[in-house]
Short mmCIF file of C-alpha atoms in Angstrom, two decimals:
data_model
loop_
_atom_site.label_atom_id
_atom_site.label_comp_id
_atom_site.label_asym_id
_atom_site.label_seq_id
_atom_site.Cartn_x
_atom_site.Cartn_y
_atom_site.Cartn_z
CA MET A 1 3.14 -17.16 -9.38
CA GLY A 2 -0.06 -16.29 -11.53
CA VAL A 3 -3.18 -14.75 -11.23
CA ALA A 4 -6.35 -16.37 -9.23
CA LYS A 5 -9.57 -15.08 -10.00
CA GLY A 6 -12.71 -16.35 -8.57
CA HIS A 7 -15.73 -17.15 -11.34
CA ALA A 8 -19.72 -16.56 -10.70
CA GLU A 9 -22.83 -17.38 -12.74
CA ASP A 10 -23.73 -15.93 -16.41
CA GLN A 11 -19.94 -14.52 -17.09
CA PRO A 12 -19.51 -12.70 -20.11
CA GLU A 13 -17.67 -14.48 -22.73
CA ALA A 14 -14.07 -14.77 -22.05
CA SER A 15 -11.54 -12.02 -23.17
CA PRO A 16 -8.70 -12.98 -26.07
CA ALA A 17 -6.35 -13.17 -23.00
CA ALA A 18 -8.14 -16.01 -21.40
CA SER A 19 -7.20 -19.26 -21.69
CA SER A 20 -9.46 -22.74 -22.61
CA ALA A 21 -8.59 -23.84 -18.98
CA ASP A 22 -10.59 -20.38 -17.87
CA GLN A 23 -13.29 -20.70 -20.31
CA ALA A 24 -13.93 -24.41 -19.23
CA ALA A 25 -13.58 -23.19 -15.72
CA ARG A 26 -16.38 -20.51 -16.44
CA SER A 27 -18.56 -22.77 -18.02
CA ALA A 28 -18.73 -25.25 -15.40
CA SER A 29 -19.67 -22.99 -12.80
CA ARG A 30 -22.89 -21.87 -14.29
CA GLY A 31 -25.77 -22.45 -12.88
CA SER A 32 -24.13 -22.88 -9.51
CA GLY A 33 -23.77 -18.79 -9.02
CA VAL A 34 -23.66 -16.58 -6.37
CA ALA A 35 -26.09 -14.47 -4.77
CA ALA A 36 -25.73 -10.77 -5.73
CA ASP A 37 -27.27 -9.69 -2.07
CA PRO A 38 -27.94 -12.70 0.26
CA ASP A 39 -29.71 -9.86 2.70
CA ALA A 40 -32.56 -10.37 0.30
CA SER A 41 -33.43 -14.15 0.34
CA THR A 42 -32.26 -14.56 4.11
CA GLY A 43 -33.00 -11.64 6.75
CA SER A 44 -30.39 -12.95 9.29
CA ALA A 45 -27.20 -12.22 9.81
CA GLY A 46 -26.15 -15.99 10.66
CA SER A 47 -27.67 -17.18 7.77
CA ILE A 48 -26.17 -14.48 5.60
CA ASP A 49 -22.66 -15.81 6.89
CA SER A 50 -23.67 -19.22 5.92
CA GLU A 51 -24.74 -18.73 2.73
CA ALA A 52 -21.56 -16.45 1.85
CA SER A 53 -19.90 -19.48 3.18
CA SER A 54 -21.49 -22.09 1.16
CA GLN A 55 -21.64 -19.94 -2.34
CA SER A 56 -17.83 -19.46 -2.01
CA SER A 57 -16.93 -22.63 -3.65
CA THR A 58 -18.84 -21.50 -6.88
CA ALA A 59 -15.98 -18.75 -7.18
CA ASN A 60 -13.48 -21.69 -8.80
CA GLN A 61 -10.19 -20.66 -9.28
CA ALA A 62 -8.45 -20.64 -12.50
CA SER A 63 -5.30 -21.64 -13.72
CA PRO A 64 -2.59 -19.53 -13.33
CA SER A 65 -1.67 -17.41 -16.91
CA ALA A 66 1.15 -16.69 -18.38
CA GLN A 67 2.31 -13.49 -17.42
CA GLU A 68 5.88 -10.72 -17.28
CA GLU A 69 8.67 -11.80 -14.97
CA PRO A 70 7.57 -9.90 -11.63
CA ALA A 71 9.22 -6.82 -11.09
CA ARG A 72 11.16 -5.97 -7.63
CA PRO A 73 9.77 -3.13 -5.57
CA GLU A 74 11.72 -0.46 -3.99
CA ALA A 75 12.25 -2.02 -0.40
CA SER A 76 10.89 -0.15 2.43
CA ALA A 77 13.98 1.07 3.92
CA SER A 78 14.64 3.59 1.49
CA ARG A 79 10.88 4.60 0.76
CA MET A 80 10.68 7.00 3.87
CA THR A 81 13.77 9.11 3.13
CA ARG A 82 12.80 9.72 -0.70
CA LEU A 83 8.97 10.77 0.33
CA LYS A 84 10.42 12.97 3.12
CA ALA A 85 12.72 14.92 0.01
CA ARG A 86 9.18 15.04 -1.79
CA LEU A 87 7.27 16.17 0.83
CA ALA A 88 9.91 18.90 1.44
CA LYS A 89 9.74 20.28 -2.08
CA SER A 90 6.03 20.63 -2.29
CA PRO A 91 4.30 23.59 -1.81
CA ASN A 92 2.93 25.08 1.00
CA PRO A 93 3.87 22.74 3.95
CA PHE A 94 2.12 24.32 7.07
CA GLY A 95 5.43 23.54 8.88
CA LYS A 96 7.42 26.01 7.06
CA ALA A 97 4.56 28.84 7.73
CA LEU A 98 5.07 28.35 11.36
CA PHE A 99 8.80 29.01 11.06
CA ALA A 100 8.46 31.59 9.00
CA ILE A 101 6.18 33.52 11.47
CA LEU A 102 8.32 31.73 15.23
CA THR A 103 11.55 33.37 13.44
CA LYS A 104 10.21 36.98 13.52
CA ASP A 105 12.30 39.39 15.78
CA HIS A 106 9.10 40.40 17.76
CA LEU A 107 6.15 38.24 17.57
CA SER A 108 3.05 40.21 18.49
CA GLU A 109 -0.63 38.93 19.61
CA SER A 110 -1.02 38.96 15.86
CA ASP A 111 1.66 37.07 14.84
CA TRP A 112 0.30 34.14 17.56
CA GLU A 113 -2.89 34.29 16.14
CA ASP A 114 -1.21 33.66 12.61
CA VAL A 115 0.23 30.94 14.01
CA GLU A 116 -3.06 29.24 15.22
CA ASP A 117 -4.68 30.18 12.13
CA THR A 118 -1.81 28.15 10.40
CA LEU A 119 -2.46 24.97 12.70
CA LEU A 120 -6.09 25.47 11.94
CA MET A 121 -5.87 25.54 8.08
CA ALA A 122 -3.52 22.53 8.29
CA ASP A 123 -6.67 20.77 9.88
CA VAL A 124 -4.56 20.01 12.90
CA GLY A 125 -7.93 20.99 14.87
CA ALA A 126 -8.94 23.29 17.09
CA GLU A 127 -7.68 22.01 20.47
CA ALA A 128 -4.58 20.55 19.54
CA SER A 129 -4.01 24.07 17.89
CA GLU A 130 -4.42 25.83 20.87
CA GLN A 131 -2.26 23.32 22.59
CA LEU A 132 0.45 24.06 20.37
CA VAL A 133 0.46 27.59 20.68
CA LYS A 134 0.55 27.63 24.37
CA GLN A 135 3.37 25.55 24.31
CA LEU A 136 5.20 27.64 21.78
CA ARG A 137 4.41 30.93 23.33
CA ASP A 138 5.55 29.29 26.97
CA ASP A 139 8.96 28.32 24.89
CA ALA A 140 9.56 31.82 23.76
CA ARG A 141 9.22 33.24 27.18
CA ILE A 142 11.40 30.70 28.73
CA THR A 143 14.09 30.58 26.45
CA GLY A 144 14.00 33.95 24.53
CA GLN A 145 15.77 32.24 21.65
CA LYS A 146 15.76 34.39 18.39
CA ASP A 147 18.34 32.29 16.79
CA PRO A 148 16.57 30.32 13.94
CA ALA A 149 18.33 27.32 14.31
CA ALA A 150 17.30 27.14 18.26
CA VAL A 151 13.35 28.33 17.21
CA ARG A 152 13.66 25.58 14.56
CA ARG A 153 14.50 22.67 16.41
CA GLY A 154 12.09 23.44 19.49
CA LEU A 155 9.29 23.38 17.07
CA ARG A 156 10.48 20.32 15.30
CA GLN A 157 9.98 19.20 18.55
CA ARG A 158 7.12 20.47 19.72
CA LEU A 159 5.61 19.11 16.23
CA ILE A 160 6.81 15.63 16.72
CA ASP A 161 5.56 15.17 20.12
CA LEU A 162 2.33 16.48 18.63
CA VAL A 163 2.28 13.87 15.99
CA ASP A 164 3.02 11.44 19.08
CA PRO A 165 5.74 9.28 17.97
CA ASN A 166 4.68 6.90 21.16
CA MET A 167 2.24 4.97 18.83
CA ASP A 168 2.97 1.49 17.73
CA ARG A 169 2.33 2.17 13.62
CA THR A 170 3.67 -1.31 12.99
CA LEU A 171 1.35 -3.22 10.63
CA VAL A 172 0.47 -6.44 12.28
CA ALA A 173 1.13 -8.43 9.43
CA ALA A 174 5.25 -7.41 9.79
CA ARG A 175 5.27 -7.97 13.84
CA PRO A 176 7.06 -11.14 14.32
CA GLN A 177 4.23 -12.97 16.16
CA ALA A 178 1.44 -12.14 13.19
CA ASN A 179 -0.92 -14.77 12.28
CA ARG A 180 0.09 -16.48 9.13
CA PRO A 181 -1.91 -15.40 6.89
CA SER A 182 -2.25 -12.19 8.56
CA VAL A 183 -5.70 -10.23 7.21
CA ILE A 184 -6.07 -6.71 6.41
CA ILE A 185 -9.23 -5.32 4.95
CA MET A 186 -9.01 -2.32 3.35
CA VAL A 187 -11.87 0.64 3.66
CA GLY A 188 -12.79 4.27 2.67
CA VAL A 189 -14.87 6.26 0.21
CA ASN A 190 -14.65 6.47 -3.41
CA GLY A 191 -11.83 8.47 -4.50
CA THR A 192 -9.77 8.42 -1.86
CA GLY A 193 -7.11 5.95 -3.81
CA LYS A 194 -8.15 2.77 -1.39
CA THR A 195 -8.15 0.16 -4.55
CA THR A 196 -4.31 1.73 -5.73
CA THR A 197 -3.24 1.81 -1.91
CA ALA A 198 -3.83 -1.82 -1.75
CA GLY A 199 -1.97 -2.90 -4.65
CA LYS A 200 1.09 -0.74 -2.97
CA LEU A 201 0.72 -2.12 0.12
CA ALA A 202 1.03 -5.94 -1.18
CA ARG A 203 4.33 -4.29 -3.38
CA LEU A 204 5.22 -3.41 -0.01
CA PHE A 205 5.24 -6.52 1.90
CA VAL A 206 6.74 -8.05 -1.60
CA ALA A 207 9.66 -5.90 -1.28
CA ASP A 208 10.20 -7.24 2.25
CA GLY A 209 9.79 -11.07 0.99
CA LYS A 210 6.57 -11.61 2.05
CA SER A 211 3.58 -13.78 0.10
CA VAL A 212 0.68 -12.00 -0.56
CA VAL A 213 -2.97 -13.19 -1.75
CA MET A 214 -5.21 -10.22 -2.47
CA GLY A 215 -9.65 -10.00 -3.01
CA ALA A 216 -11.24 -7.99 -5.26
CA ALA A 217 -14.64 -7.42 -2.72
CA ASP A 218 -15.22 -4.24 -4.59
CA THR A 219 -17.30 -5.90 -6.83
CA PHE A 220 -19.84 -3.07 -7.54
CA ARG A 221 -16.95 -0.85 -9.31
CA ALA A 222 -16.50 -2.69 -12.83
CA ALA A 223 -12.75 -1.95 -13.26
CA ALA A 224 -11.87 -2.53 -9.71
CA ALA A 225 -10.93 -6.16 -9.69
CA ASP A 226 -9.10 -5.55 -13.52
CA GLN A 227 -7.54 -2.83 -11.18
CA LEU A 228 -6.39 -5.13 -8.44
CA GLU A 229 -5.24 -7.84 -10.80
CA THR A 230 -3.23 -5.60 -12.89
CA TRP A 231 -1.47 -4.52 -9.22
CA GLY A 232 -1.03 -8.03 -8.57
CA GLY A 233 0.49 -9.10 -11.73
CA LYS A 234 3.46 -6.72 -11.85
CA VAL A 235 4.76 -8.64 -8.70
CA GLY A 236 3.43 -12.32 -9.00
CA VAL A 237 0.90 -11.84 -6.38
CA PRO A 238 -2.72 -13.93 -6.51
CA VAL A 239 -5.80 -11.92 -6.75
CA VAL A 240 -8.98 -13.60 -6.02
CA ARG A 241 -12.29 -12.16 -7.82
CA SER A 242 -15.60 -12.74 -9.07
CA ASP A 243 -16.03 -11.60 -12.84
CA ARG A 244 -19.97 -10.53 -12.18
CA ASP A 245 -20.38 -6.96 -11.77
CA GLY A 246 -22.75 -6.80 -8.12
CA ALA A 247 -22.01 -10.41 -6.91
CA ASP A 248 -21.51 -10.83 -3.22
CA PRO A 249 -18.65 -9.12 -1.81
CA ALA A 250 -18.74 -11.30 1.15
CA SER A 251 -18.33 -14.86 -0.91
CA VAL A 252 -15.76 -13.31 -2.43
CA ALA A 253 -13.74 -12.27 0.58
CA PHE A 254 -14.63 -15.76 2.28
CA GLU A 255 -13.13 -17.47 -1.16
CA ALA A 256 -10.17 -15.35 -0.67
CA ALA A 257 -9.34 -16.34 2.88
CA GLU A 258 -9.92 -19.63 2.04
CA ARG A 259 -7.15 -19.07 -1.22
CA ALA A 260 -4.80 -17.01 1.41
CA LYS A 261 -4.86 -20.06 4.02
CA ASN A 262 -3.97 -23.14 1.67
CA ASP A 263 -1.28 -21.36 0.07
CA GLN A 264 -0.02 -20.33 3.48
CA ALA A 265 0.75 -16.90 2.66
CA ASP A 266 1.69 -14.85 4.82
CA VAL A 267 -0.81 -11.38 3.84
CA LEU A 268 -4.22 -11.64 2.93
CA ILE A 269 -5.36 -8.02 1.72
CA VAL A 270 -9.04 -7.63 0.80
CA ASP A 271 -10.23 -4.43 -0.86
CA THR A 272 -13.95 -3.36 -0.72
CA ALA A 273 -16.18 -0.99 -1.84
CA GLY A 274 -15.83 2.62 -1.35
CA ARG A 275 -18.65 3.19 1.03
CA LEU A 276 -20.67 6.57 0.82
CA GLN A 277 -20.63 6.87 4.59
CA ASN A 278 -24.69 8.30 5.11
CA LYS A 279 -25.49 4.57 3.15
CA ALA A 280 -25.89 2.24 6.25
CA ASN A 281 -26.64 -0.80 4.17
CA LEU A 282 -23.44 -0.48 2.28
CA MET A 283 -21.94 0.10 5.82
CA ASP A 284 -23.48 -2.95 7.18
CA GLN A 285 -21.68 -4.92 4.19
CA LEU A 286 -18.58 -4.48 5.84
CA GLY A 287 -19.21 -6.16 9.04
CA LYS A 288 -20.73 -8.99 6.87
CA ILE A 289 -17.58 -9.30 4.89
CA ARG A 290 -15.34 -9.10 8.26
CA ARG A 291 -17.93 -12.09 9.88
CA VAL A 292 -17.52 -13.86 6.79
CA ILE A 293 -13.51 -13.64 6.39
CA GLU A 294 -13.53 -14.85 10.66
CA LYS A 295 -15.13 -18.07 9.72
CA ASN A 296 -11.92 -19.08 8.18
CA LEU A 297 -9.22 -16.43 9.36
CA PRO A 298 -9.24 -13.97 12.22
CA VAL A 299 -8.76 -10.34 11.10
CA ASP A 300 -5.77 -8.69 12.25
CA GLU A 301 -5.77 -5.33 10.71
CA VAL A 302 -9.00 -2.98 9.46
CA LEU A 303 -7.05 0.34 7.36
CA LEU A 304 -8.88 3.19 6.43
CA VAL A 305 -8.03 5.08 3.23
CA LEU A 306 -8.47 8.98 3.74
CA ASP A 307 -7.42 11.55 0.94
CA ALA A 308 -5.05 14.28 3.14
CA THR A 309 -6.70 16.96 0.85
CA THR A 310 -10.59 16.33 1.91
CA GLY A 311 -9.37 17.76 5.57
CA GLN A 312 -12.25 17.75 7.98
CA ASN A 313 -14.33 15.73 5.95
CA GLY A 314 -11.87 12.86 6.32
CA MET A 315 -12.70 12.92 9.99
CA ILE A 316 -16.38 12.29 9.00
CA GLN A 317 -15.66 9.19 7.21
CA ALA A 318 -13.29 8.11 9.68
CA ARG A 319 -15.74 8.22 12.48
CA VAL A 320 -18.44 6.34 10.53
CA PHE A 321 -16.02 3.68 9.10
CA ALA A 322 -14.71 3.10 12.98
CA GLN A 323 -18.76 2.67 14.17
CA ALA A 324 -19.28 0.44 11.57
CA ILE A 325 -16.11 -2.12 11.32
CA GLY A 326 -13.46 -1.09 13.71
CA VAL A 327 -10.29 0.69 12.35
CA THR A 328 -6.66 -0.21 13.33
CA GLY A 329 -4.92 2.04 11.69
CA ILE A 330 -5.10 5.06 9.29
CA VAL A 331 -3.15 5.28 5.61
CA LEU A 332 -3.01 9.04 4.26
CA THR A 333 -2.96 9.63 0.42
CA LYS A 334 -2.23 12.28 -1.39
CA LEU A 335 -0.27 14.05 1.41
CA ASP A 336 2.19 15.70 -0.95
CA GLY A 337 1.63 19.41 -2.47
CA SER A 338 -1.04 19.78 0.57
CA ALA A 339 -0.83 22.11 3.38
CA LYS A 340 -3.34 19.88 5.06
CA GLY A 341 -0.68 17.47 6.87
CA GLY A 342 -2.28 18.37 10.48
CA ILE A 343 -5.19 15.56 9.46
CA VAL A 344 -2.36 13.13 10.79
CA VAL A 345 -2.66 14.90 14.27
CA SER A 346 -6.78 15.46 14.17
CA VAL A 347 -7.63 11.72 12.83
CA GLN A 348 -5.42 9.78 15.46
CA ARG A 349 -6.88 12.35 18.13
CA GLU A 350 -10.20 11.25 16.72
CA LEU A 351 -10.05 7.62 16.51
CA GLY A 352 -7.78 6.73 18.93
CA VAL A 353 -5.42 4.78 16.38
CA PRO A 354 -2.33 6.13 14.51
CA VAL A 355 -1.68 7.04 11.15
CA LYS A 356 0.62 3.86 9.90
CA LEU A 357 1.01 4.63 5.89
CA VAL A 358 1.49 7.57 3.68
CA GLY A 359 1.43 7.73 0.09
CA LEU A 360 3.12 10.69 -1.46
CA GLY A 361 2.78 10.95 -5.12
CA GLU A 362 1.65 8.49 -8.13
CA GLY A 363 4.64 6.20 -8.25
CA PRO A 364 3.98 2.42 -7.62
CA ASP A 365 6.39 2.90 -4.51
CA ASP A 366 5.13 5.86 -3.24
CA LEU A 367 3.95 4.43 0.21
CA ALA A 368 5.64 4.35 3.19
CA VAL A 369 5.48 2.96 6.71
CA PHE A 370 4.80 6.51 8.34
CA ASP A 371 7.23 7.67 10.50
CA PRO A 372 6.86 11.10 12.88
CA GLU A 373 10.42 12.13 12.35
CA SER A 374 10.49 12.29 8.60
CA PHE A 375 7.24 13.63 8.32
CA VAL A 376 7.86 16.91 10.51
CA ASP A 377 11.32 17.43 8.95
CA GLY A 378 9.63 16.80 5.70
CA ILE A 379 6.70 19.54 6.50
CA LEU A 380 9.82 22.07 7.89
CA GLY A 381 11.73 21.43 4.83
CA ASP A 382 15.43 22.09 4.80
CA GLU A 383 17.28 24.03 7.24
#
């Protein structure tokens, strides 16, 4: 399966790797073009969506280019086991610090304050931290356990309860009755690893035997579409893109939905620009992208990619994105090597939606479906 590209007006000359068919398609598309900002000429949401829809036809599909044999990604079943071990070896996960305090012979008031401080530093959040400390103190008074194994078992269960194992973390596209194609929009600010996560997510679906199309609707960052194509090329996933920086992202998203529907793909993943949460016009663009996609297909999932190391700053991002486009799940990246794992608890409480995926490394298959028990076992470390 080749990499599909959408082309827009006034393109630079084709790269040496482009075929003559690519060049011919690019030349034919010039003059009909895609507007960089339909807001400037239309002024209304309805006409914006209509214009993006009509312009999408200019993003012609190029012939698939020759590429290396697609690699087979790691199966999803083995990922969390490997990632749990990596988390257990990372420095300073807050579970180890809690365990070290709770296994002291005599817990003073100062020790309990240290427990709460540890939770707050891990970004669990004030309300959840207070709740957990109260539960742990009650447990200590009732059981009087001093045995480290018993303390660990009690702490493990309390942490699992805090992370909430009852939330449905299944990706919508993985459900038996999922739409086909099932549409996922990836959102998040610059620097969270959003485009990389989109590529890793495509690998995860390919590993589970699903066909995928990706849409490169981040048209404001020159390298974003190239980056997505690199990810797609390694597993045979086509990417719909514009070759013109600053092209209308809604038209690219529309064309990607068309391609996914025509290909009868299982999943469509649409990458969007890293929005600064204080830029209202850019946030409005996300809503436009969703509306345009929904002219072709329903949007099943909006995944917000957050950098776990940003802590409570990530909560600000989460609130704004939830208001702008609606969020169905969280992807936490860079969770390894951080004491900030408590963000899992605080972001779920804030938005009422689950953490669905976690990234614990730089490898192409270092993305896994989030499992509360494995996560807690990782942050507690080996017994």
